mmCIF file of C-alpha atoms in Angstrom:
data_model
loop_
_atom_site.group_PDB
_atom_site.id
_atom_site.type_symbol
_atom_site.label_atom_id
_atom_site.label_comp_id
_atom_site.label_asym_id
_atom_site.label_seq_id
_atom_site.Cartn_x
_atom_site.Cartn_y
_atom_site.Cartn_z
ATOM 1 C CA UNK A 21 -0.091 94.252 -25.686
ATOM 2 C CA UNK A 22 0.208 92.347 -22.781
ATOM 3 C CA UNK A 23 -2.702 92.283 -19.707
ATOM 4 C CA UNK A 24 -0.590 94.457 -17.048
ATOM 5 C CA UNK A 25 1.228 96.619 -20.028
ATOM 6 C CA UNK A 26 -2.397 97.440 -20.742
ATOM 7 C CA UNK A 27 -3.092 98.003 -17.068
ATOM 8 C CA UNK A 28 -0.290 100.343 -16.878
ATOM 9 C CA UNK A 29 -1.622 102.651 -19.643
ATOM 10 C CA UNK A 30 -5.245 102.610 -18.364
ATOM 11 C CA UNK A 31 -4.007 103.860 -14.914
ATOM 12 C CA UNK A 32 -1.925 106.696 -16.899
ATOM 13 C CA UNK A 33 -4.946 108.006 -18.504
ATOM 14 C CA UNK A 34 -7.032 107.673 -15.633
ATOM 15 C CA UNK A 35 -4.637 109.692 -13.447
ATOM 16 C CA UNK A 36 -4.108 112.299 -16.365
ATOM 17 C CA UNK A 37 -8.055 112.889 -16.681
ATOM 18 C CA UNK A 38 -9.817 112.375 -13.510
ATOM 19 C CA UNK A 39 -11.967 110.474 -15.252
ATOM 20 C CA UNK A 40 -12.337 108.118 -18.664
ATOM 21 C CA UNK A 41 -15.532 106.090 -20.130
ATOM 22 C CA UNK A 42 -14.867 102.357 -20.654
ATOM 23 C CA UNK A 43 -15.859 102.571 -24.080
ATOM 24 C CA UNK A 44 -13.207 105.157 -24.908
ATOM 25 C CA UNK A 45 -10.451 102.815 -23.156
ATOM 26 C CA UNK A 46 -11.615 100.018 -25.081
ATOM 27 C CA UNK A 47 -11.408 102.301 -28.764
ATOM 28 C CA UNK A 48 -8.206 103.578 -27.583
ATOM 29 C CA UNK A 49 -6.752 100.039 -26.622
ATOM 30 C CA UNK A 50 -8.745 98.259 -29.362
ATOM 31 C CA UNK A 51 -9.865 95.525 -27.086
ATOM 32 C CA UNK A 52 -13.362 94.791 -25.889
ATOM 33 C CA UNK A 53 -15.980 96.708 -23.026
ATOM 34 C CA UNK A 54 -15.134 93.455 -21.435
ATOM 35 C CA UNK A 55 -11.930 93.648 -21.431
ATOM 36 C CA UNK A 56 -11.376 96.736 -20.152
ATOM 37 C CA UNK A 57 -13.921 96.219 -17.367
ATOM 38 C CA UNK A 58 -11.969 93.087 -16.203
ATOM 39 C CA UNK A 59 -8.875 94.870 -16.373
ATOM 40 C CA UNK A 60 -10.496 97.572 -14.157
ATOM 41 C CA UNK A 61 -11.832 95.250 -11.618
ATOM 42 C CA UNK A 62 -8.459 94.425 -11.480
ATOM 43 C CA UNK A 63 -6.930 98.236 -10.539
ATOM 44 C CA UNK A 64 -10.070 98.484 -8.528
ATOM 45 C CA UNK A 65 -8.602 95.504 -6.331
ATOM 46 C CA UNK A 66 -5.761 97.311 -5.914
ATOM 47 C CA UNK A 67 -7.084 100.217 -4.722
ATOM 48 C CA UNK A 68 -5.712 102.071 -7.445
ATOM 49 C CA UNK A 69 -9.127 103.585 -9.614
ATOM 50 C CA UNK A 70 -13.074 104.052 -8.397
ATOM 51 C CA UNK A 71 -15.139 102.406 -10.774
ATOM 52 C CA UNK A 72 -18.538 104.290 -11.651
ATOM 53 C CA UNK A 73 -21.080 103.132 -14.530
ATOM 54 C CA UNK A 74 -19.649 103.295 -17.529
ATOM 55 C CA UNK A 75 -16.346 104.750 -16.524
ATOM 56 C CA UNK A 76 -13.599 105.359 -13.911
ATOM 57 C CA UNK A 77 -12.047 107.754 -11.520
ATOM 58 C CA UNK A 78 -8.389 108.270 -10.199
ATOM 59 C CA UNK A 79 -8.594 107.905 -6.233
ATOM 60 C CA UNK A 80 -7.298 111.428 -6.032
ATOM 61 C CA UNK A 81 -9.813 112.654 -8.580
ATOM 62 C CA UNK A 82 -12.552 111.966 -6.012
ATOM 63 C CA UNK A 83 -10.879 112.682 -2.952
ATOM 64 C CA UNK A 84 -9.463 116.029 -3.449
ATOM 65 C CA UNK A 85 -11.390 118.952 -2.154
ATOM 66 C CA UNK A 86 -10.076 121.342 -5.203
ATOM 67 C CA UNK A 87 -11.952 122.010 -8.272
ATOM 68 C CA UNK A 88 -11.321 119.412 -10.992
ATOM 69 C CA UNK A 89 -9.351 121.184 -14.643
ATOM 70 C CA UNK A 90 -12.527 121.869 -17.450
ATOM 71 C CA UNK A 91 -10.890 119.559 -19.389
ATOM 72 C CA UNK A 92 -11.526 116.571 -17.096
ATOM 73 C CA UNK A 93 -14.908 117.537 -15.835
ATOM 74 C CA UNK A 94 -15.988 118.129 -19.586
ATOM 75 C CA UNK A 95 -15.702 114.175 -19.747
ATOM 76 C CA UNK A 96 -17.781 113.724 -16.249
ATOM 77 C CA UNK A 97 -21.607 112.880 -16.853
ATOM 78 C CA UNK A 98 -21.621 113.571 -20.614
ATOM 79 C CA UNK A 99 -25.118 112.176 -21.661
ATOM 80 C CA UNK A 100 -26.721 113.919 -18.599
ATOM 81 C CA UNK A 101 -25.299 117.350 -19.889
ATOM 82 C CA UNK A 102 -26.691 116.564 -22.995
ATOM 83 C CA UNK A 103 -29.931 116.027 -21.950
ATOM 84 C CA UNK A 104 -30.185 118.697 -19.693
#
């Protein structure tokens, strides 16, 4: 799969969840942590995602004043739910 083919997809799923962990993009596109972080810096240039550690949120994710679906905050902060 080609860099911006890639790029394409990544922004899909970020848009359909809210929000998506770098290491699940990289399972998903079977490429690298690197890889998908580069590839994010790269949306992040274009204003297109918000990076946070370890993962990323659609613009409209984090700007909206509704309440997020469960099903995307369920993937927002996992390991501090779980230590809580």
């Amino acid at each position: 799969m080609i860099r911006a083919e890639r790029q394409a997809k990544i922004l899909h799923l970020i848009r359909e969840r809210g929000y998506i962990k770098n290491e699940e993009l990289a399972s998903i596109f079977k490429v690298t942590q690197a890889t998908i972080r580069r590839d994010l810096k790269a949306l992040k240039e274009q204003s297109l995602v918000r990076l946070d550690h370890g993962g990323s949120y659609d613009l409209d994710f984090m700007a909206s004043g509704s309440e997020p679906l469960y099903e995307t905050k369920v993937h927002v902060n996992q390991d501090q739910k779980r230590m809580i």
